[in-house]
Short mmCIF file of C-alpha atoms and ligand atoms in Angstrom, two decimals:
data_model
loop_
_atom_site.label_atom_id
_atom_site.label_comp_id
_atom_site.label_asym_id
_atom_site.label_seq_id
_atom_site.Cartn_x
_atom_site.Cartn_y
_atom_site.Cartn_z
CA UNK A 1225 322.15 2.86 208.89
CA UNK A 1226 323.11 1.47 205.53
CA UNK A 1227 321.25 4.34 203.24
CA UNK A 1228 322.77 7.74 203.67
CA UNK A 1229 321.53 11.07 201.62
CA UNK A 1230 324.58 13.56 201.15
CA UNK A 1231 323.09 16.84 200.73
CA UNK A 1232 325.19 18.16 197.92
CA UNK A 1233 325.02 19.01 194.14
CA UNK A 1234 328.72 20.03 194.06
CA UNK A 1235 330.47 17.30 191.82
CA UNK A 1236 333.90 17.79 193.39
CA UNK A 1237 332.78 17.24 196.90
CA UNK A 1238 330.68 14.28 195.96
CA UNK A 1239 333.43 12.70 194.68
CA UNK A 1240 335.72 13.24 197.47
CA UNK A 1241 333.19 12.01 199.95
CA UNK A 1242 332.30 8.82 198.15
CA UNK A 1243 336.13 8.16 197.85
CA UNK A 1244 335.95 8.05 201.71
CA UNK A 1245 332.74 6.46 201.95
CA UNK A 1246 333.76 3.61 199.46
CA UNK A 1247 335.38 1.45 202.48
CA UNK A 1248 332.29 1.31 204.21
CA UNK A 1249 328.97 -0.62 204.27
CA UNK A 1250 327.08 2.57 203.60
CA UNK A 1251 325.25 3.44 200.45
CA UNK A 1252 325.84 7.12 199.82
CA UNK A 1253 323.37 8.39 197.70
CA UNK A 1254 323.54 12.38 196.69
CA UNK A 1255 320.70 14.86 195.45
CA UNK A 1256 321.52 14.08 191.83
CA UNK A 1257 320.42 10.51 192.51
CA UNK A 1258 317.18 11.55 193.38
CA UNK A 1259 316.67 14.33 190.92
CA UNK A 1260 316.48 16.78 193.36
CA UNK A 1261 317.64 20.46 192.48
CA UNK A 1262 316.34 22.76 194.87
CA UNK A 1263 318.23 23.90 197.85
CA UNK A 1264 317.59 26.09 201.12
CA UNK A 1265 318.95 29.73 201.40
CA UNK A 1266 321.98 29.15 203.60
CA UNK A 1267 321.24 32.15 205.92
CA UNK A 1268 323.46 31.30 209.03
CA UNK A 1269 326.19 33.23 210.21
CA UNK A 1270 328.46 30.13 210.91
CA UNK A 1271 329.35 26.80 208.96
CA UNK A 1272 327.68 24.55 211.50
CA UNK A 1273 324.28 26.69 211.01
CA UNK A 1274 324.49 26.47 207.24
CA UNK A 1275 325.29 22.50 207.45
CA UNK A 1276 322.18 22.14 209.92
CA UNK A 1277 319.81 24.27 207.51
CA UNK A 1278 320.75 21.88 204.53
CA UNK A 1279 320.90 18.73 206.20
CA UNK A 1280 317.54 19.39 208.18
CA UNK A 1281 315.98 20.59 204.97
CA UNK A 1282 317.21 16.85 202.98
CA UNK A 1283 315.97 14.86 205.95
CA UNK A 1284 312.49 16.59 205.99
CA UNK A 1285 312.03 16.25 202.01
CA UNK A 1286 312.89 12.62 201.74
CA UNK A 1287 312.76 10.99 205.20
CA UNK A 1288 316.14 9.51 204.62
CA UNK A 1289 319.01 10.13 207.18
CA UNK A 1290 320.86 13.17 205.49
CA UNK A 1291 324.14 15.02 206.08
CA UNK A 1292 325.36 18.11 204.65
CA UNK A 1293 328.37 20.00 204.66
CA UNK A 1294 328.98 23.62 204.89
CA UNK A 1295 332.81 24.73 203.85
CA UNK A 1296 335.07 27.76 203.18
CA UNK A 1297 338.34 29.21 203.26
CA UNK A 1298 339.10 31.94 206.07
CA UNK A 1299 342.22 34.26 205.14
CA UNK A 1300 343.97 36.32 207.60
CA UNK A 1301 344.79 39.28 205.29
CA UNK A 1302 341.04 39.60 204.49
CA UNK A 1303 340.41 39.40 208.31
CA UNK A 1304 339.43 35.67 208.37
CA UNK A 1305 337.06 36.33 205.54
CA UNK A 1306 335.29 35.18 203.29
CA UNK A 1307 334.41 32.06 205.59
CA UNK A 1308 330.69 31.18 204.94
CA UNK A 1309 330.65 33.60 202.15
CA UNK A 1310 333.51 31.71 200.15
CA UNK A 1311 331.14 30.89 197.13
CA UNK A 1312 329.87 34.14 196.46
CA UNK A 1313 333.19 35.78 197.24
CA UNK A 1314 334.53 33.71 194.56
CA UNK A 1315 331.87 34.32 192.20
CA UNK A 1316 331.73 38.25 192.47
CA UNK A 1317 334.85 38.16 190.37
CA UNK A 1318 334.82 37.73 186.89
CA UNK A 1319 337.19 34.42 186.88
CA UNK A 1320 338.53 32.37 189.49
CA UNK A 1321 342.31 33.80 188.57
CA UNK A 1322 340.85 37.42 189.19
CA UNK A 1323 339.91 36.42 192.62
CA UNK A 1324 343.03 34.51 193.18
CA UNK A 1325 345.07 37.42 192.05
CA UNK A 1326 343.10 39.78 194.27
CA UNK A 1327 343.94 37.39 197.50
CA UNK A 1328 347.53 36.92 196.60
CA UNK A 1329 347.97 41.15 196.30
CA UNK A 1330 346.19 41.37 199.56
CA UNK A 1331 348.47 38.58 201.39
CA UNK A 1332 351.55 40.53 199.95
CA UNK A 1333 350.54 43.75 200.76
CA UNK A 1334 349.13 42.82 204.42
CA UNK A 1335 352.35 40.34 204.89
CA UNK A 1336 349.96 38.03 206.50
CA UNK A 1337 350.02 34.42 204.72
CA UNK A 1338 348.05 32.58 207.03
CA UNK A 1339 344.71 30.91 206.09
CA UNK A 1340 342.72 27.93 207.05
CA UNK A 1341 339.95 25.75 205.70
CA UNK A 1342 336.98 24.49 207.71
CA UNK A 1343 334.23 22.18 207.00
CA UNK A 1344 330.97 21.58 209.35
CA UNK A 1345 329.20 18.38 208.72
CA UNK A 1346 325.76 18.34 210.34
CA UNK A 1347 324.01 14.77 210.27
CA UNK A 1348 320.05 14.98 210.79
CA UNK A 1349 318.77 11.25 211.75
CA UNK A 1350 315.30 12.29 213.00
CA UNK A 1351 313.21 15.25 213.19
CA UNK A 1352 315.03 18.23 214.82
CA UNK A 1353 317.76 16.04 216.05
CA UNK A 1354 321.20 16.82 214.41
CA UNK A 1355 324.95 16.22 215.20
CA UNK A 1356 327.57 18.23 213.77
CA UNK A 1357 331.39 17.19 213.03
CA UNK A 1358 334.14 19.55 212.50
CA UNK A 1359 337.43 19.67 210.31
CA UNK A 1360 339.92 22.20 209.75
CA UNK A 1361 343.17 22.50 207.56
CA UNK A 1362 345.78 25.10 208.49
CA UNK A 1363 348.10 26.86 205.73
CA UNK A 1364 348.97 29.56 204.22
CA UNK A 1365 347.92 31.82 200.83
CA UNK A 1366 350.41 30.56 197.91
CA UNK A 1367 352.58 33.21 195.94
CA UNK A 1368 351.02 32.13 192.87
CA UNK A 1369 347.92 30.03 191.80
CA UNK A 1370 349.05 26.31 190.87
CA UNK A 1371 347.85 23.02 190.23
CA UNK A 1372 344.91 21.60 188.32
CA UNK A 1373 342.89 19.37 190.87
CA UNK A 1374 340.38 19.90 193.28
CA UNK A 1375 337.93 22.92 193.11
CA UNK A 1376 337.56 26.26 194.55
CA UNK A 1377 340.46 27.99 196.27
CA UNK A 1378 342.73 24.83 195.99
CA UNK A 1379 345.03 26.45 193.63
CA UNK A 1380 346.00 28.93 196.15
CA UNK A 1381 346.11 27.05 199.38
CA UNK A 1382 349.60 25.43 200.82
CA UNK A 1383 348.80 23.20 203.59
CA UNK A 1384 351.13 23.40 206.84
CA UNK A 1385 354.47 21.18 206.17
CA UNK A 1386 353.59 21.16 202.51
CA UNK A 1387 355.13 22.80 199.75
CA UNK A 1388 352.42 22.02 197.12
CA UNK A 1389 348.89 23.83 196.75
CA UNK A 1390 345.91 21.55 197.48
CA UNK A 1391 345.45 21.86 193.77
CA UNK A 1392 348.72 19.63 193.10
CA UNK A 1393 347.44 17.20 195.14
CA UNK A 1394 345.04 14.59 193.53
CA UNK A 1395 341.76 13.28 195.50
CA UNK A 1396 343.55 10.47 197.41
CA UNK A 1397 346.37 13.00 198.72
CA UNK A 1398 343.94 15.62 199.37
CA UNK A 1399 341.69 13.18 201.17
CA UNK A 1400 344.51 12.42 203.53
CA UNK A 1401 344.77 15.64 205.04
CA UNK A 1402 341.70 17.70 204.22
CA UNK A 1403 339.16 19.64 206.20
CA UNK A 1404 336.50 17.56 204.75
CA UNK A 1405 338.07 14.48 205.35
CA UNK A 1406 338.74 14.98 208.96
CA UNK A 1407 335.12 16.13 209.20
CA UNK A 1408 333.70 12.88 207.29
CA UNK A 1409 336.00 10.38 208.98
CA UNK A 1410 334.50 11.64 212.63
CA UNK A 1411 330.86 11.46 210.76
CA UNK A 1412 331.97 7.74 209.94
CA UNK A 1413 333.37 6.96 213.12
CA UNK A 1414 329.95 8.14 214.63
CA UNK A 1415 327.92 5.88 212.19
CA UNK A 1416 329.96 2.77 212.23
CA UNK A 1417 330.39 2.65 216.20
P1 IMP B 2240 330.13 25.25 200.38
O1 IMP B 2240 329.01 26.35 200.67
O2 IMP B 2240 330.33 24.32 201.28
O3 IMP B 2240 329.48 24.50 198.80
O4 IMP B 2240 331.61 25.94 199.79
C1 IMP B 2240 331.44 27.26 199.63
C2 IMP B 2240 332.89 27.46 198.99
O5 IMP B 2240 334.02 27.52 199.75
C3 IMP B 2240 333.03 26.42 197.32
O6 IMP B 2240 332.40 27.06 196.43
C4 IMP B 2240 334.37 26.64 197.42
O7 IMP B 2240 334.56 27.94 196.64
C5 IMP B 2240 335.05 26.76 198.89
N1 IMP B 2240 335.55 25.63 199.30
C6 IMP B 2240 334.96 24.71 199.85
N2 IMP B 2240 335.31 23.54 200.36
C7 IMP B 2240 336.62 23.53 199.70
C8 IMP B 2240 338.02 22.89 199.29
O8 IMP B 2240 338.01 21.62 199.66
N3 IMP B 2240 338.77 23.20 198.55
C9 IMP B 2240 338.52 24.58 197.93
N4 IMP B 2240 337.57 25.29 197.97
C10 IMP B 2240 336.72 25.28 198.69
#
């Protein structure tokens, strides 16, 4: 397989994933390259289900082998939510900063600092045939938002055994440990073996 569609319009995710794919002889194209802007409704209850909805949709629309990721943060002080609703949860606040403040407050109030990011990648190669690869990174919610790299919840997430937030790590450093790079590496191993 030499041409692969990554079903995403998220510029930051595309940058992270293209950097990982660079070392391999696989041409990665994104929705933007094909001028596709419509995306299916993510009705799944799990990251795996939502990733499959997107990779099946991309394959059916283009006929090109397609993978999609669905990711999010699960926070102990919020009963391990927002999970699959991570994007909507963040967008419900007037700003990212307001969302971070609310999470940090609940973390302190409940004395529960743990959190993790999860990514599920679904690869659809043929009609009705998909394979899922998962990646997870454990960590904790920081005492304040820090850093200017990355996106989403990166400024408030400190990976286990680190003392910096993900937003204080550059793309290369984040890619060495992130949930997404763990799942993408599994995908690449599958594609190249
Ligand atoms: P999506 O549905 O997979 O696009 O991701 C849902 C949301 O989870 C994103 O909009 C981000 O807010 C958050 N998210 C996913 N991956 C990351 C990450 O690597 N860092 C920070 N936030 C992330």
